[in-house]
Every structure is written in structure tokens, then in C-alpha cells.
Amino acid sequence: MNWSIIEFASARIVLDLAWFCLIVVLARNAVSVFQLIAAGWVFATRVKPGRSATELWQRYSDLALPVSVIAPAFNEELSIVQSVKALLALEYPHHEVIVVNDGSKDGTMATLIAAFDLEISDREQIAVLQKTAIRQTYHSRRIPNLFVIDKCNGRKADAVNAGIGFARTPLVCVIDADSIIEPDGLLRAAEPYMHDDGRLVAVGGTIRIANGCEIEGGAMRKIGVTSQWIPRFQIVEYLRAFLTARVANSSTNTLLLISGAFGMFRRSVLLEIGGYRHDTVGEDLEIIVRIHRYMREQGRSYAVQFVPDIVCWTEAPASLAGLKNQRARWQQGALETLSFHRGMIFNPRYGRIGMIGMPQLILEDVIGPPAELIGYLVVPAAILLGLLDPVIALAYLSLTVTFGTALSFGTLALEEVQLRRAPSARDLARIGSAAFFENFGFRQINLLYRCHGIRRFLKNDTAWAAVPRVGFSSAG
């Protein structure tokens, strides 16, 4: 056996892998730079200064389309009453709250019946989109705009579909039962529909981390930044995702994701496409991609928008176990969506979605995570073998650390100028420190978790990986 040939081939593979990883990281960072510049341009030229809730009410209360807020709930006995009261108290002229008890195994249903004086309803379901059986429906004797569905467990997508089937309003808002919309959130989400000619089909908003905030009665009392590092790292991630990536993608008509924690949809379109899919763990991404696909194939003019002034607060995983389940599920959901709609990729029939949006999803969720993770291994190996100049390795480190930190600080600047949800200089410093230190451990752990999601996808493992919650009252 000619060992020199084998050694040369091995060295060549290591070198080629190192350069491939460097190119992928460079491409991802180039996309991030474009998104930051595009988001800055949007904020500077398009986004008007945020109107107060009072001004929105005075301008649009007589124009607001009725909205059904659909809140799926599973084992929410301890918080369901506060959550429902908060949804009922949202500042909106005409909205109903549809709570869907998705086969809870605790006292969620009994708590709802007792707290809101529920009685059996004879309301008919207009469209049957769910796969599991409806046990019973209820309305409140005291609160006319509260409707409750009790059904067998079928996970979130099935619960939302049940709510869509019972809704009678032109707009539906899908929200997690344990999330908190700011009081004017519905008005801000509905405002684009008031100026619309029928093209607008979906609107998303900003999701913020509630860990470290003071929550009372299902409402935000005081905004804060947690002292725990894992949720604090996620604050930085969410800022980048929503104030940079979503704003930029919305401005270029390539928005593929509206968070499952909060989204407002034109109900008729959801009915046309058959509601949410039941066979994916990433239903929030899949339904937006499917809306794009359906509207393009129908040849209909449409729009999907992101409105940064809409703010919804949610609890982030505080432990590595919870983070692993969440990130693996997100990764698996992205791969499932790409598999379902692979015919759209680089297909000019689907316009910018097929030519830009879907390839970007491939870069971010198929090529990017394993390539960056492999880079941490093969780049040092290439240096030790004398195959790669240490200057190139330093460039790789700069791309993943210095460059990433600079992008995070740029996003923080947009946050401070536009939304100003960081209440103090100390809180900004806490977020800023997280933007730097996330590059040393947290980022790499996330890559491992995302690779775990790739493995789950390849094994066709559709079991739901739950994220442990500690609850808002103790989220710090």
C-alpha cells in the first residue's frame, strides 16, 4: 500500500474541508451583513415612529376587522386563568378568545369551567381541519367573547386547526397560551389589514424573552434582563432574528417564517390550504412556506409582512436540556419543510421565494450548522498538519467571533433606536456582554443541538421534544 498517496489524499480532504467551512461561514456572515444593512434602511426610511395605543384606537377602532385569538393549551392549569384574562383584556374593538384545551392531563379544563362560568355550547364547526375528536365546546355565561374547545390531544397544529374551524371572523390570531401580547399588539397587527386591498394574508411580530421580567396577572409589569446566562444569550439571538433577519426578509418579500408564538392570518386563506400540517414539528415555518407556494401556484397577488412594533413576550428555556429540545425541534422542522417543498428550491416559478428565500434556508439550516461545527475541528487540524496558514485560521476566528459580535451590537443599536425595550444602561450592558460571550461555548453547543435535530430528521423521529418551563412568576 502506498502510504504517501493515502497521506496526500487525507491532507487534501482536510484542506478542502477547511476551505469549504471558511467559505460557508463567510457566506452566512455576508447574508447577515446584508440583513443588518437592509433592516437599518427599513427602520430609517419606512418604519414610522410607533403610534401609541390611544392614537391607534382613535384612528382605527371603527375600521378594525373582527379577530379570533386562538390559544392552544396543554397542561396549563396553573397559569391558564391569568393567560385568558390577559387575552380578553387586549385593546381591540371586536375580538373573541378561543381557548383550545388539547387533551390536558391536569385540571386545565376544570379550572376554565370554574373560573369563567362555562356552559355547554351548541356552536357549529364551519370547517373540520383537526384530526382528533372534539369532546365538547363551551361558552361563558358572563363573558360573551370567550369560547372554549375541549378536544383529544393532537399537539399544537391540531389544536389550532380546531380553533380555525370554529372561528367566524375574517382574521385569526394564533398565540401560545403561555405568551403575553402587549396590550396594543392586536391593534398593531391588524393595522396593515386596514390599509390593505385584500392582498395581505399574514402578519408577524417581534418575540421577546420574558425571563427576568415582572409578570403579574398575565400582563407585563416591568421589563428586565435576566441574570441567567442561557436565557440572556437567547435575548441576543431573538434580537438578531427579529429586528434584523425578519425585517430584512420582509422588506425583500422573502419572509418564510412567522413565529408560532404570535401571528395574524386571513382566515379564508388558512381554510383554502387546509390549515396547519400535522406531520411536522415545525408547523409555523411550514405553513408560511405553503402559503407562498399556494398563492404562487394560484397566480394570486399576495403579501406576508413583519411588523416589529408588535411585541409578544415568551419564556425562553433556562436549562441546556430545554434548549437542546427546542433547537433540535427547530432544526428538524426546517429540514422537514425543505423536504416537503423541495420543488420550490431554485424554481423561478416561485419568484424570490424559490430563488432567494429557499436557498437561504438551505444555507442557514442544512449546510451552515454542520459546516461551522466541522470547521472548529478541521481548521486547527489543517494548521497542525501545516496545510493552512495560521493567518487563515485567525480570519476564521474573526469571522465567527469578532464579526458575529459586531452584528449583534448593530442589532442592539437598532433595538435601542426603534423599540427601546431595554429599560436601563445596566440591562443594555448585560445584553452586550452576552453578545460577546455567546461565541465561547453557547454558539458551539447550539450547533451540536442543531446537528441532533438533523439526526432526528434522518431517523424520521416525530416524537415531540418538550421544553421544560419554570413559569413567568419565577422566570429570572
Short mmCIF file of C-alpha atoms in Angstrom, two decimals:
data_model
loop_
_atom_site.label_atom_id
_atom_site.label_comp_id
_atom_site.label_asym_id
_atom_site.label_seq_id
_atom_site.Cartn_x
_atom_site.Cartn_y
_atom_site.Cartn_z
CA MET A 1 0.00 0.00 0.00
CA ASN A 2 1.37 3.40 -0.98
CA TRP A 3 1.12 5.38 2.28
CA SER A 4 2.33 8.62 0.67
CA ILE A 5 -0.70 8.61 -1.65
CA ILE A 6 -3.04 7.96 1.29
CA GLU A 7 -1.41 10.72 3.34
CA PHE A 8 -1.68 13.14 0.43
CA ALA A 9 -5.33 12.26 -0.12
CA SER A 10 -6.10 12.66 3.61
CA ALA A 11 -4.31 16.00 3.73
CA ARG A 12 -6.20 17.13 0.67
CA ILE A 13 -9.53 16.18 2.23
CA VAL A 14 -8.70 18.09 5.43
CA LEU A 15 -7.63 21.15 3.45
CA ASP A 16 -10.69 21.07 1.20
CA LEU A 17 -12.96 20.71 4.24
CA ALA A 18 -11.26 23.64 5.95
CA TRP A 19 -11.74 25.89 2.93
CA PHE A 20 -15.35 24.74 2.49
CA CYS A 21 -16.14 25.62 6.11
CA LEU A 22 -14.48 29.01 5.74
CA ILE A 23 -16.50 29.76 2.60
CA VAL A 24 -19.79 28.72 4.27
CA VAL A 25 -19.09 30.91 7.31
CA LEU A 26 -18.20 33.80 5.01
CA ALA A 27 -21.44 33.30 3.03
CA ARG A 28 -23.58 33.22 6.19
CA ASN A 29 -21.93 36.35 7.52
CA ALA A 30 -22.38 38.08 4.16
CA VAL A 31 -26.11 37.35 4.39
CA SER A 32 -26.15 38.70 7.96
CA VAL A 33 -24.41 41.91 6.88
CA PHE A 34 -26.93 42.42 4.09
CA GLN A 35 -29.80 41.82 6.52
CA LEU A 36 -28.40 44.31 9.03
CA ILE A 37 -27.97 46.98 6.34
CA ALA A 38 -31.44 46.28 4.91
CA ALA A 39 -33.03 46.40 8.37
CA GLY A 40 -31.28 49.67 9.15
CA TRP A 41 -32.52 51.14 5.89
CA VAL A 42 -36.08 49.98 6.60
CA PHE A 43 -36.06 51.49 10.09
CA ALA A 44 -34.59 54.73 8.78
CA THR A 45 -36.89 55.19 5.79
CA ARG A 46 -40.04 53.11 6.09
CA VAL A 47 -40.99 52.47 9.68
CA LYS A 48 -42.89 55.40 11.11
CA PRO A 49 -42.44 56.34 14.74
CA GLY A 50 -44.59 54.00 16.81
CA ARG A 51 -48.05 55.37 17.50
CA SER A 52 -49.46 55.00 20.97
CA ALA A 53 -52.28 52.56 21.62
CA THR A 54 -54.60 55.51 22.26
CA GLU A 55 -53.81 57.03 18.87
CA LEU A 56 -54.27 53.68 17.14
CA TRP A 57 -57.64 53.24 18.83
CA GLN A 58 -58.80 56.73 17.85
CA ARG A 59 -57.73 56.25 14.24
CA TYR A 60 -58.82 52.68 13.58
CA SER A 61 -61.38 51.45 16.10
CA ASP A 62 -64.17 51.79 13.54
CA LEU A 63 -62.10 50.13 10.78
CA ALA A 64 -60.72 47.15 12.71
CA LEU A 65 -61.74 43.77 11.31
CA PRO A 66 -63.03 41.29 13.91
CA VAL A 67 -60.33 38.90 15.15
CA SER A 68 -60.44 35.46 16.77
CA VAL A 69 -57.48 34.88 19.09
CA ILE A 70 -56.76 31.14 19.11
CA ALA A 71 -54.81 29.93 22.16
CA PRO A 72 -53.99 26.21 22.28
CA ALA A 73 -53.37 24.98 25.83
CA PHE A 74 -51.90 21.75 27.18
CA ASN A 75 -51.43 21.21 30.93
CA GLU A 76 -51.70 24.93 31.74
CA GLU A 77 -53.71 24.53 34.96
CA LEU A 78 -51.54 26.90 37.00
CA SER A 79 -51.48 29.78 34.51
CA ILE A 80 -54.48 29.36 32.22
CA VAL A 81 -56.81 31.75 34.10
CA GLN A 82 -54.30 34.61 34.07
CA SER A 83 -53.45 33.94 30.42
CA VAL A 84 -57.10 34.02 29.32
CA LYS A 85 -57.82 37.17 31.33
CA ALA A 86 -54.86 38.87 29.64
CA LEU A 87 -56.14 37.87 26.19
CA LEU A 88 -59.63 39.12 27.00
CA ALA A 89 -58.16 42.44 28.17
CA LEU A 90 -56.34 43.15 24.89
CA GLU A 91 -57.15 46.59 23.48
CA TYR A 92 -59.24 45.77 20.43
CA PRO A 93 -62.76 46.76 19.32
CA HIS A 94 -64.04 43.34 18.25
CA HIS A 95 -62.18 40.22 19.29
CA GLU A 96 -63.08 36.84 20.70
CA VAL A 97 -60.80 34.43 22.52
CA ILE A 98 -60.92 30.76 21.52
CA VAL A 99 -59.10 28.57 24.03
CA VAL A 100 -58.41 25.03 22.79
CA ASN A 101 -57.73 22.53 25.56
CA ASP A 102 -55.64 19.97 23.71
CA GLY A 103 -56.32 16.91 25.87
CA SER A 104 -54.65 18.27 29.00
CA LYS A 105 -53.94 15.65 31.65
CA ASP A 106 -54.13 18.09 34.56
CA GLY A 107 -57.01 20.28 35.73
CA THR A 108 -56.84 22.83 32.90
CA MET A 109 -60.39 22.20 31.71
CA ALA A 110 -61.93 22.11 35.18
CA THR A 111 -60.12 25.33 36.05
CA LEU A 112 -61.51 27.06 32.96
CA ILE A 113 -65.06 25.90 33.69
CA ALA A 114 -64.93 27.15 37.28
CA ALA A 115 -63.11 30.43 36.62
CA PHE A 116 -65.21 31.61 33.69
CA ASP A 117 -68.59 30.05 34.48
CA LEU A 118 -68.61 27.93 31.32
CA GLU A 119 -71.62 26.07 29.99
CA ILE A 120 -72.01 23.71 27.02
CA SER A 121 -72.30 25.48 23.67
CA ASP A 122 -74.15 24.41 20.53
CA ARG A 123 -71.88 26.44 18.23
CA GLU A 124 -71.30 24.62 14.96
CA GLN A 125 -67.89 23.96 13.46
CA ILE A 126 -67.70 25.51 10.00
CA ALA A 127 -64.68 23.52 8.80
CA VAL A 128 -63.20 20.32 10.23
CA LEU A 129 -59.43 20.68 9.96
CA GLN A 130 -58.32 18.78 13.07
CA LYS A 131 -57.57 15.05 13.15
CA THR A 132 -58.62 14.29 16.74
CA ALA A 133 -62.12 14.32 18.22
CA ILE A 134 -63.83 17.32 19.79
CA ARG A 135 -65.08 16.30 23.23
CA GLN A 136 -67.19 19.36 23.97
CA THR A 137 -67.45 23.08 23.36
CA TYR A 138 -68.30 25.77 25.90
CA HIS A 139 -69.12 29.45 26.14
CA SER A 140 -69.04 31.69 29.19
CA ARG A 141 -72.23 32.85 30.85
CA ARG A 142 -70.51 36.08 31.90
CA ILE A 143 -68.07 36.81 29.06
CA PRO A 144 -69.71 36.74 25.60
CA ASN A 145 -66.44 36.76 23.65
CA LEU A 146 -64.91 33.69 25.32
CA PHE A 147 -65.26 30.29 23.63
CA VAL A 148 -63.56 27.08 24.81
CA ILE A 149 -62.95 23.86 22.88
CA ASP A 150 -62.15 20.65 24.74
CA LYS A 151 -60.56 18.05 22.43
CA CYS A 152 -58.40 14.95 22.46
CA ASN A 153 -54.67 15.53 22.34
CA GLY A 154 -53.22 16.09 18.88
CA ARG A 155 -50.41 18.64 19.55
CA LYS A 156 -50.39 22.32 18.75
CA ALA A 157 -51.12 22.23 15.00
CA ASP A 158 -54.20 20.09 15.56
CA ALA A 159 -55.43 22.37 18.34
CA VAL A 160 -55.01 25.49 16.19
CA ASN A 161 -56.85 23.80 13.33
CA ALA A 162 -59.78 23.08 15.65
CA GLY A 163 -59.89 26.76 16.60
CA ILE A 164 -59.76 27.87 12.96
CA GLY A 165 -62.68 25.58 12.20
CA PHE A 166 -64.86 27.23 14.85
CA ALA A 167 -63.75 30.83 14.19
CA ARG A 168 -66.14 33.09 12.32
CA THR A 169 -64.04 36.24 11.96
CA PRO A 170 -62.11 37.32 8.84
CA LEU A 171 -58.84 37.39 10.82
CA VAL A 172 -57.41 34.85 13.24
CA CYS A 173 -54.50 35.41 15.62
CA VAL A 174 -52.57 32.32 16.70
CA ILE A 175 -50.76 32.65 20.02
CA ASP A 176 -49.19 30.34 22.57
CA ALA A 177 -51.31 30.23 25.72
CA ASP A 178 -48.23 30.96 27.86
CA SER A 179 -47.16 34.00 25.82
CA ILE A 180 -48.02 37.62 26.62
CA ILE A 181 -49.05 40.09 23.91
CA GLU A 182 -48.53 43.73 24.77
CA PRO A 183 -51.98 45.36 25.20
CA ASP A 184 -51.88 47.09 21.80
CA GLY A 185 -50.49 44.04 19.99
CA LEU A 186 -53.73 43.10 18.24
CA LEU A 187 -54.28 46.66 17.03
CA ARG A 188 -50.75 46.88 15.67
CA ALA A 189 -51.11 43.51 13.92
CA ALA A 190 -54.49 44.39 12.42
CA GLU A 191 -53.46 47.88 11.27
CA PRO A 192 -51.83 46.66 7.99
CA TYR A 193 -55.05 44.84 7.11
CA MET A 194 -56.99 48.11 7.44
CA HIS A 195 -54.90 49.67 4.66
CA ASP A 196 -54.90 46.51 2.55
CA ASP A 197 -56.74 45.74 -0.68
CA GLY A 198 -57.09 42.04 0.14
CA ARG A 199 -53.51 41.02 -0.74
CA LEU A 200 -52.21 40.72 2.83
CA VAL A 201 -52.50 37.14 4.13
CA ALA A 202 -50.23 37.01 7.19
CA VAL A 203 -48.57 39.36 9.68
CA GLY A 204 -45.91 38.51 12.25
CA GLY A 205 -44.40 40.45 15.12
CA THR A 206 -41.39 40.58 17.40
CA ILE A 207 -40.97 37.86 20.03
CA ARG A 208 -39.08 38.92 23.15
CA ILE A 209 -37.70 36.97 26.11
CA ALA A 210 -39.74 37.36 29.30
CA ASN A 211 -37.17 35.76 31.63
CA GLY A 212 -36.15 38.42 34.15
CA CYS A 213 -39.31 40.48 33.64
CA GLU A 214 -42.02 41.02 36.24
CA ILE A 215 -45.31 39.42 35.18
CA GLU A 216 -48.50 39.95 37.17
CA GLY A 217 -51.97 38.75 36.28
CA GLY A 218 -50.84 37.64 32.84
CA ALA A 219 -49.57 41.15 31.99
CA MET A 220 -46.12 42.68 31.73
CA ARG A 221 -45.46 44.91 34.74
CA LYS A 222 -41.75 45.59 34.47
CA ILE A 223 -39.27 44.77 31.71
CA GLY A 224 -35.97 43.36 32.89
CA VAL A 225 -32.99 41.29 31.78
CA THR A 226 -32.35 38.00 33.49
CA SER A 227 -29.13 37.30 35.38
CA GLN A 228 -29.06 33.75 33.95
CA TRP A 229 -26.70 33.35 31.03
CA ILE A 230 -28.64 30.80 28.94
CA PRO A 231 -31.79 32.96 28.59
CA ARG A 232 -29.64 36.06 28.21
CA PHE A 233 -27.80 34.54 25.23
CA GLN A 234 -31.22 33.88 23.70
CA ILE A 235 -32.16 37.56 24.08
CA VAL A 236 -29.31 38.35 21.68
CA GLU A 237 -30.40 35.60 19.30
CA TYR A 238 -34.00 36.81 19.26
CA LEU A 239 -32.93 40.40 18.61
CA ARG A 240 -30.87 39.28 15.63
CA ALA A 241 -33.64 37.04 14.33
CA PHE A 242 -36.48 39.54 14.59
CA LEU A 243 -35.02 43.04 14.32
CA THR A 244 -32.53 42.12 11.61
CA ALA A 245 -33.41 38.95 9.70
CA ARG A 246 -37.23 39.21 9.74
CA VAL A 247 -37.25 42.94 8.97
CA ALA A 248 -34.83 42.46 6.08
CA ASN A 249 -36.62 39.44 4.63
CA SER A 250 -39.98 41.17 4.88
CA SER A 251 -38.59 44.18 3.00
CA THR A 252 -37.38 41.93 0.16
CA ASN A 253 -40.56 39.82 0.07
CA THR A 254 -38.68 36.67 1.14
CA LEU A 255 -40.16 36.22 4.63
CA LEU A 256 -40.57 32.48 5.26
CA LEU A 257 -41.32 32.38 8.99
CA ILE A 258 -43.86 33.92 11.33
CA SER A 259 -43.28 32.75 14.88
CA GLY A 260 -45.74 30.26 16.30
CA ALA A 261 -45.91 32.38 19.45
CA PHE A 262 -47.79 35.15 17.60
CA GLY A 263 -49.14 35.52 14.09
CA MET A 264 -52.25 37.04 12.48
CA PHE A 265 -53.72 35.42 9.37
CA ARG A 266 -56.52 35.92 6.92
CA ARG A 267 -58.77 33.03 7.90
CA SER A 268 -60.03 32.33 4.39
CA VAL A 269 -56.51 31.53 3.17
CA LEU A 270 -55.88 29.14 6.06
CA LEU A 271 -59.09 27.33 5.13
CA GLU A 272 -58.09 27.17 1.47
CA ILE A 273 -54.78 25.45 2.23
CA GLY A 274 -56.31 23.08 4.80
CA GLY A 275 -54.83 24.61 7.94
CA TYR A 276 -51.63 23.54 9.66
CA ARG A 277 -49.86 20.27 8.81
CA HIS A 278 -49.94 17.57 11.50
CA ASP A 279 -46.84 15.65 10.39
CA THR A 280 -44.14 18.20 11.18
CA VAL A 281 -42.60 19.63 14.33
CA GLY A 282 -42.05 22.95 12.55
CA GLU A 283 -45.62 23.87 11.65
CA ASP A 284 -45.04 27.64 11.95
CA LEU A 285 -42.35 27.64 9.24
CA GLU A 286 -44.13 25.12 7.04
CA ILE A 287 -47.43 26.97 6.87
CA ILE A 288 -45.83 30.21 5.67
CA VAL A 289 -43.84 28.37 3.00
CA ARG A 290 -47.04 26.57 1.97
CA ILE A 291 -48.93 29.87 1.77
CA HIS A 292 -46.23 31.23 -0.54
CA ARG A 293 -46.41 28.08 -2.65
CA TYR A 294 -50.21 28.06 -2.85
CA MET A 295 -50.53 31.72 -3.77
CA ARG A 296 -47.78 31.49 -6.41
CA GLU A 297 -49.32 28.39 -7.96
CA GLN A 298 -52.72 30.10 -7.99
CA GLY A 299 -51.19 33.14 -9.66
CA ARG A 300 -52.61 35.43 -6.98
CA SER A 301 -51.09 38.66 -5.77
CA TYR A 302 -50.39 38.48 -2.03
CA ALA A 303 -48.19 39.76 0.78
CA VAL A 304 -46.68 38.44 4.03
CA GLN A 305 -45.47 41.16 6.41
CA PHE A 306 -43.42 41.52 9.56
CA VAL A 307 -44.26 44.43 11.90
CA PRO A 308 -41.52 44.99 14.52
CA ASP A 309 -43.74 47.21 16.69
CA ILE A 310 -45.88 44.18 17.58
CA VAL A 311 -44.28 42.68 20.70
CA CYS A 312 -45.12 39.33 22.25
CA TRP A 313 -43.25 38.05 25.31
CA THR A 314 -42.42 34.38 25.87
CA GLU A 315 -40.40 32.34 28.31
CA ALA A 316 -37.10 31.01 26.98
CA PRO A 317 -35.55 27.69 28.06
CA ALA A 318 -33.44 28.28 31.17
CA SER A 319 -31.60 24.95 31.05
CA LEU A 320 -29.41 23.24 28.47
CA ALA A 321 -31.84 20.31 28.36
CA GLY A 322 -34.70 22.59 27.37
CA LEU A 323 -32.52 24.44 24.88
CA LYS A 324 -31.47 21.15 23.27
CA ASN A 325 -35.08 20.05 22.76
CA GLN A 326 -36.08 23.43 21.35
CA ARG A 327 -33.19 23.86 18.93
CA ALA A 328 -33.29 20.25 17.74
CA ARG A 329 -37.01 20.65 17.05
CA TRP A 330 -36.48 23.91 15.15
CA GLN A 331 -33.75 22.30 13.05
CA GLN A 332 -35.82 19.22 12.34
CA GLY A 333 -38.83 21.36 11.40
CA ALA A 334 -36.75 23.37 8.92
CA LEU A 335 -35.48 20.20 7.24
CA GLU A 336 -39.00 18.75 7.09
CA THR A 337 -40.27 21.93 5.44
CA LEU A 338 -37.46 21.88 2.88
CA SER A 339 -38.25 18.24 2.16
CA PHE A 340 -41.99 18.88 1.75
CA HIS A 341 -41.39 21.82 -0.60
CA ARG A 342 -38.12 20.86 -2.28
CA GLY A 343 -39.70 21.51 -5.68
CA MET A 344 -39.66 25.23 -4.89
CA ILE A 345 -35.88 25.42 -4.45
CA PHE A 346 -34.24 27.43 -7.26
CA ASN A 347 -37.53 27.26 -9.15
CA PRO A 348 -38.26 30.57 -10.91
CA ARG A 349 -41.99 29.77 -10.82
CA TYR A 350 -41.92 30.77 -7.15
CA GLY A 351 -40.13 34.06 -7.72
CA ARG A 352 -37.95 35.40 -4.92
CA ILE A 353 -39.16 32.69 -2.55
CA GLY A 354 -37.80 29.95 -4.81
CA MET A 355 -34.68 31.78 -5.96
CA ILE A 356 -33.65 33.55 -2.72
CA GLY A 357 -35.74 32.54 0.29
CA MET A 358 -35.47 28.75 -0.01
CA PRO A 359 -31.72 28.73 -0.88
CA GLN A 360 -31.13 31.00 2.13
CA LEU A 361 -32.98 28.45 4.29
CA ILE A 362 -30.67 25.74 2.92
CA LEU A 363 -27.60 27.82 3.77
CA GLU A 364 -28.85 28.54 7.29
CA ASP A 365 -30.34 25.15 8.19
CA VAL A 366 -28.76 22.47 6.01
CA ILE A 367 -25.23 23.49 5.13
CA GLY A 368 -24.42 26.07 7.79
CA PRO A 369 -24.62 24.25 11.17
CA PRO A 370 -22.60 21.12 10.31
CA ALA A 371 -20.10 23.13 8.24
CA GLU A 372 -19.40 25.57 11.08
CA LEU A 373 -19.13 22.75 13.59
CA ILE A 374 -16.75 20.79 11.36
CA GLY A 375 -14.74 23.98 10.88
CA TYR A 376 -13.91 24.11 14.58
CA LEU A 377 -12.25 20.71 14.13
CA VAL A 378 -10.64 20.71 10.69
CA VAL A 379 -9.22 24.25 10.71
CA PRO A 380 -6.97 23.57 13.76
CA ALA A 381 -6.11 20.16 12.26
CA ALA A 382 -5.09 21.78 8.98
CA ILE A 383 -2.83 24.20 10.86
CA LEU A 384 -1.19 21.42 12.87
CA LEU A 385 -0.55 19.48 9.67
CA GLY A 386 0.99 22.56 8.06
CA LEU A 387 -1.73 22.67 5.42
CA LEU A 388 -3.25 26.01 6.32
CA ASP A 389 -1.69 29.34 7.11
CA PRO A 390 -2.41 30.41 10.73
CA VAL A 391 -3.50 33.77 9.33
CA ILE A 392 -6.39 31.98 7.63
CA ALA A 393 -7.31 30.38 10.95
CA LEU A 394 -7.27 33.81 12.58
CA ALA A 395 -9.60 35.03 9.84
CA TYR A 396 -11.94 32.12 10.62
CA LEU A 397 -11.91 33.07 14.31
CA SER A 398 -12.58 36.69 13.41
CA LEU A 399 -15.50 35.70 11.20
CA THR A 400 -17.13 33.63 13.91
CA VAL A 401 -16.38 35.84 16.94
CA THR A 402 -15.49 39.44 16.14
CA PHE A 403 -17.76 39.67 13.15
CA GLY A 404 -20.66 37.97 14.92
CA THR A 405 -20.30 40.25 17.92
CA ALA A 406 -20.28 43.33 15.69
CA LEU A 407 -23.50 42.18 14.03
CA SER A 408 -25.11 41.66 17.43
CA PHE A 409 -24.10 45.15 18.56
CA GLY A 410 -25.52 46.56 15.34
CA THR A 411 -28.82 44.86 16.11
CA LEU A 412 -28.71 46.23 19.65
CA ALA A 413 -28.34 49.70 18.18
CA LEU A 414 -31.49 49.15 16.09
CA GLU A 415 -33.33 47.94 19.20
CA GLU A 416 -32.35 51.00 21.21
CA VAL A 417 -33.33 53.39 18.44
CA GLN A 418 -36.61 51.72 17.45
CA LEU A 419 -38.22 49.71 20.26
CA ARG A 420 -36.33 50.75 23.40
CA ARG A 421 -37.39 47.73 25.43
CA ALA A 422 -34.13 47.69 27.46
CA PRO A 423 -35.03 49.81 30.50
CA SER A 424 -31.56 50.75 31.74
CA ALA A 425 -27.91 51.09 30.79
CA ARG A 426 -27.16 48.14 33.08
CA ASP A 427 -29.57 45.94 31.13
CA LEU A 428 -28.01 47.02 27.84
CA ALA A 429 -24.59 46.14 29.25
CA ARG A 430 -25.89 42.71 30.27
CA ILE A 431 -27.17 42.07 26.74
CA GLY A 432 -23.96 43.42 25.25
CA SER A 433 -21.82 41.09 27.35
CA ALA A 434 -23.97 38.17 26.23
CA ALA A 435 -23.44 39.22 22.60
CA PHE A 436 -19.70 38.75 23.11
CA PHE A 437 -19.56 35.69 25.36
CA GLU A 438 -22.10 33.67 23.36
CA ASN A 439 -19.26 32.96 20.91
CA PHE A 440 -17.35 30.97 23.52
CA GLY A 441 -19.37 27.85 24.22
CA PHE A 442 -23.03 28.75 23.69
CA ARG A 443 -22.75 29.06 19.92
CA GLN A 444 -20.88 25.75 19.64
CA ILE A 445 -23.36 23.94 21.92
CA ASN A 446 -26.18 25.26 19.76
CA LEU A 447 -24.51 23.79 16.70
CA LEU A 448 -24.38 20.40 18.41
CA TYR A 449 -28.06 20.63 19.27
CA ARG A 450 -28.94 21.55 15.70
CA CYS A 451 -26.96 18.57 14.44
CA HIS A 452 -29.05 16.49 16.85
CA GLY A 453 -32.09 17.86 15.02
CA ILE A 454 -30.57 16.76 11.71
CA ARG A 455 -30.18 13.26 13.15
CA ARG A 456 -33.81 13.25 14.33
CA PHE A 457 -34.91 14.25 10.82
CA LEU A 458 -32.87 11.49 9.19
CA LYS A 459 -34.35 8.95 11.64
CA ASN A 460 -37.86 10.31 10.99
CA ASP A 461 -38.31 10.77 14.72
CA THR A 462 -41.52 12.78 15.09
CA ALA A 463 -41.85 12.49 18.89
CA TRP A 464 -42.48 15.89 20.48
CA ALA A 465 -39.46 17.08 22.49
CA ALA A 466 -40.96 19.15 25.29
CA VAL A 467 -39.24 22.28 26.61
CA PRO A 468 -39.36 22.46 30.44
CA ARG A 469 -40.86 25.73 31.73
CA VAL A 470 -40.50 27.31 35.14
CA GLY A 471 -43.33 29.81 34.64
CA PHE A 472 -43.30 33.60 34.41
CA SER A 473 -43.60 34.14 38.13
CA SER A 474 -40.23 32.58 38.74
CA ALA A 475 -38.52 33.27 35.46
CA GLY A 476 -35.47 35.25 36.35
#
